[in-house]
Amino acid sequence: MHSDNTPTPERVLRKRDVVRRVGLSEPTFRRMEQSGDFPKRIRIGGRAVGWRESDIDEWIRARAS
């Protein structure tokens, strides 16, 4: 939260940042996404896509359990 109590907007991560963060190779990342074993991407404009940081964080926590 900001000091004026407005919620902090959710960050959207691009593919290279997600791959680096989760430590997967690009082919493994692509395979997991296609099989539904990875959080769904969101469209952020035109042809640009990204992933919600909170979804990636939750996926990492679940895999660590």
mmCIF file with all atom_site columns, C-alpha atoms in Angstrom:
data_model
loop_
_atom_site.group_PDB
_atom_site.id
_atom_site.type_symbol
_atom_site.label_atom_id
_atom_site.label_alt_id
_atom_site.label_comp_id
_atom_site.label_asym_id
_atom_site.label_entity_id
_atom_site.label_seq_id
_atom_site.pdbx_PDB_ins_code
_atom_site.Cartn_x
_atom_site.Cartn_y
_atom_site.Cartn_z
_atom_site.occupancy
_atom_site.B_iso_or_equiv
_atom_site.pdbx_formal_charge
_atom_site.auth_seq_id
_atom_site.auth_comp_id
_atom_site.auth_asym_id
_atom_site.auth_atom_id
_atom_site.pdbx_PDB_model_num
ATOM 1  C CA . MET A 1 1  ? 0.000  0.000   0.000   1.00 0.00 ? 1  MET A CA 1
ATOM 2  C CA . HIS A 1 2  ? 1.072  3.530   -0.636  1.00 0.00 ? 2  HIS A CA 1
ATOM 3  C CA . SER A 1 3  ? 1.204  5.928   2.265   1.00 0.00 ? 3  SER A CA 1
ATOM 4  C CA . ASP A 1 4  ? -2.136 7.419   1.176   1.00 0.00 ? 4  ASP A CA 1
ATOM 5  C CA . ASN A 1 5  ? -3.774 3.955   1.515   1.00 0.00 ? 5  ASN A CA 1
ATOM 6  C CA . THR A 1 6  ? -4.330 3.455   -2.220  1.00 0.00 ? 6  THR A CA 1
ATOM 7  C CA . PRO A 1 7  ? -3.573 -0.103  -3.303  1.00 0.00 ? 7  PRO A CA 1
ATOM 8  C CA . THR A 1 8  ? -0.325 -0.746  -5.130  1.00 0.00 ? 8  THR A CA 1
ATOM 9  C CA . PRO A 1 9  ? -1.061 -1.789  -8.710  1.00 0.00 ? 9  PRO A CA 1
ATOM 10 C CA . GLU A 1 10 ? -0.171 -5.367  -9.553  1.00 0.00 ? 10 GLU A CA 1
ATOM 11 C CA . ARG A 1 11 ? 3.020  -5.792  -11.553 1.00 0.00 ? 11 ARG A CA 1
ATOM 12 C CA . VAL A 1 12 ? 2.863  -7.617  -14.852 1.00 0.00 ? 12 VAL A CA 1
ATOM 13 C CA . LEU A 1 13 ? 6.010  -9.532  -15.769 1.00 0.00 ? 13 LEU A CA 1
ATOM 14 C CA . ARG A 1 14 ? 7.162  -10.114 -19.320 1.00 0.00 ? 14 ARG A CA 1
ATOM 15 C CA . LYS A 1 15 ? 8.279  -13.544 -20.548 1.00 0.00 ? 15 LYS A CA 1
ATOM 16 C CA . ARG A 1 16 ? 12.038 -13.061 -20.155 1.00 0.00 ? 16 ARG A CA 1
ATOM 17 C CA . ASP A 1 17 ? 11.514 -11.891 -16.553 1.00 0.00 ? 17 ASP A CA 1
ATOM 18 C CA . VAL A 1 18 ? 9.245  -14.849 -15.756 1.00 0.00 ? 18 VAL A CA 1
ATOM 19 C CA . VAL A 1 19 ? 11.653 -17.397 -17.269 1.00 0.00 ? 19 VAL A CA 1
ATOM 20 C CA . ARG A 1 20 ? 14.557 -15.876 -15.345 1.00 0.00 ? 20 ARG A CA 1
ATOM 21 C CA . ARG A 1 21 ? 12.556 -15.751 -12.111 1.00 0.00 ? 21 ARG A CA 1
ATOM 22 C CA . VAL A 1 22 ? 11.355 -19.358 -12.164 1.00 0.00 ? 22 VAL A CA 1
ATOM 23 C CA . GLY A 1 23 ? 14.594 -20.803 -13.507 1.00 0.00 ? 23 GLY A CA 1
ATOM 24 C CA . LEU A 1 24 ? 13.110 -22.819 -16.369 1.00 0.00 ? 24 LEU A CA 1
ATOM 25 C CA . SER A 1 25 ? 14.480 -23.141 -19.865 1.00 0.00 ? 25 SER A CA 1
ATOM 26 C CA . GLU A 1 26 ? 12.329 -21.533 -22.557 1.00 0.00 ? 26 GLU A CA 1
ATOM 27 C CA . PRO A 1 27 ? 11.285 -24.913 -24.060 1.00 0.00 ? 27 PRO A CA 1
ATOM 28 C CA . THR A 1 28 ? 10.271 -26.235 -20.619 1.00 0.00 ? 28 THR A CA 1
ATOM 29 C CA . PHE A 1 29 ? 8.426  -23.011 -19.862 1.00 0.00 ? 29 PHE A CA 1
ATOM 30 C CA . ARG A 1 30 ? 6.550  -23.235 -23.189 1.00 0.00 ? 30 ARG A CA 1
ATOM 31 C CA . ARG A 1 31 ? 5.674  -26.904 -22.615 1.00 0.00 ? 31 ARG A CA 1
ATOM 32 C CA . MET A 1 32 ? 4.365  -26.246 -19.100 1.00 0.00 ? 32 MET A CA 1
ATOM 33 C CA . GLU A 1 33 ? 2.316  -23.292 -20.293 1.00 0.00 ? 33 GLU A CA 1
ATOM 34 C CA . GLN A 1 34 ? 0.779  -25.299 -23.160 1.00 0.00 ? 34 GLN A CA 1
ATOM 35 C CA . SER A 1 35 ? -0.103 -28.197 -20.854 1.00 0.00 ? 35 SER A CA 1
ATOM 36 C CA . GLY A 1 36 ? -1.759 -25.881 -18.319 1.00 0.00 ? 36 GLY A CA 1
ATOM 37 C CA . ASP A 1 37 ? 0.885  -26.489 -15.632 1.00 0.00 ? 37 ASP A CA 1
ATOM 38 C CA . PHE A 1 38 ? 1.795  -22.809 -15.468 1.00 0.00 ? 38 PHE A CA 1
ATOM 39 C CA . PRO A 1 39 ? -0.251 -19.660 -14.760 1.00 0.00 ? 39 PRO A CA 1
ATOM 40 C CA . LYS A 1 40 ? -2.141 -18.235 -17.714 1.00 0.00 ? 40 LYS A CA 1
ATOM 41 C CA . ARG A 1 41 ? -0.769 -15.248 -19.551 1.00 0.00 ? 41 ARG A CA 1
ATOM 42 C CA . ILE A 1 42 ? -2.770 -12.038 -19.838 1.00 0.00 ? 42 ILE A CA 1
ATOM 43 C CA . ARG A 1 43 ? -2.968 -9.733  -22.830 1.00 0.00 ? 43 ARG A CA 1
ATOM 44 C CA . ILE A 1 44 ? -1.563 -6.302  -22.033 1.00 0.00 ? 44 ILE A CA 1
ATOM 45 C CA . GLY A 1 45 ? -2.022 -4.705  -25.414 1.00 0.00 ? 45 GLY A CA 1
ATOM 46 C CA . GLY A 1 46 ? -1.703 -5.462  -29.098 1.00 0.00 ? 46 GLY A CA 1
ATOM 47 C CA . ARG A 1 47 ? 0.413  -8.591  -29.289 1.00 0.00 ? 47 ARG A CA 1
ATOM 48 C CA . ALA A 1 48 ? 2.041  -8.023  -25.883 1.00 0.00 ? 48 ALA A CA 1
ATOM 49 C CA . VAL A 1 49 ? 1.409  -10.530 -23.112 1.00 0.00 ? 49 VAL A CA 1
ATOM 50 C CA . GLY A 1 50 ? 2.576  -10.889 -19.545 1.00 0.00 ? 50 GLY A CA 1
ATOM 51 C CA . TRP A 1 51 ? 1.954  -12.719 -16.296 1.00 0.00 ? 51 TRP A CA 1
ATOM 52 C CA . ARG A 1 52 ? 0.651  -11.333 -13.018 1.00 0.00 ? 52 ARG A CA 1
ATOM 53 C CA . GLU A 1 53 ? 3.466  -11.254 -10.492 1.00 0.00 ? 53 GLU A CA 1
ATOM 54 C CA . SER A 1 54 ? 1.124  -12.612 -7.798  1.00 0.00 ? 54 SER A CA 1
ATOM 55 C CA . ASP A 1 55 ? 0.275  -15.650 -9.979  1.00 0.00 ? 55 ASP A CA 1
ATOM 56 C CA . ILE A 1 56 ? 3.986  -16.365 -10.508 1.00 0.00 ? 56 ILE A CA 1
ATOM 57 C CA . ASP A 1 57 ? 4.734  -15.954 -6.787  1.00 0.00 ? 57 ASP A CA 1
ATOM 58 C CA . GLU A 1 58 ? 1.911  -18.362 -5.891  1.00 0.00 ? 58 GLU A CA 1
ATOM 59 C CA . TRP A 1 59 ? 3.108  -20.895 -8.485  1.00 0.00 ? 59 TRP A CA 1
ATOM 60 C CA . ILE A 1 60 ? 6.616  -20.752 -6.993  1.00 0.00 ? 60 ILE A CA 1
ATOM 61 C CA . ARG A 1 61 ? 5.252  -21.209 -3.439  1.00 0.00 ? 61 ARG A CA 1
ATOM 62 C CA . ALA A 1 62 ? 3.126  -24.180 -4.512  1.00 0.00 ? 62 ALA A CA 1
ATOM 63 C CA . ARG A 1 63 ? 6.088  -25.860 -6.215  1.00 0.00 ? 63 ARG A CA 1
ATOM 64 C CA . ALA A 1 64 ? 8.236  -25.362 -3.103  1.00 0.00 ? 64 ALA A CA 1
ATOM 65 C CA . SER A 1 65 ? 5.663  -27.106 -0.876  1.00 0.00 ? 65 SER A CA 1
#
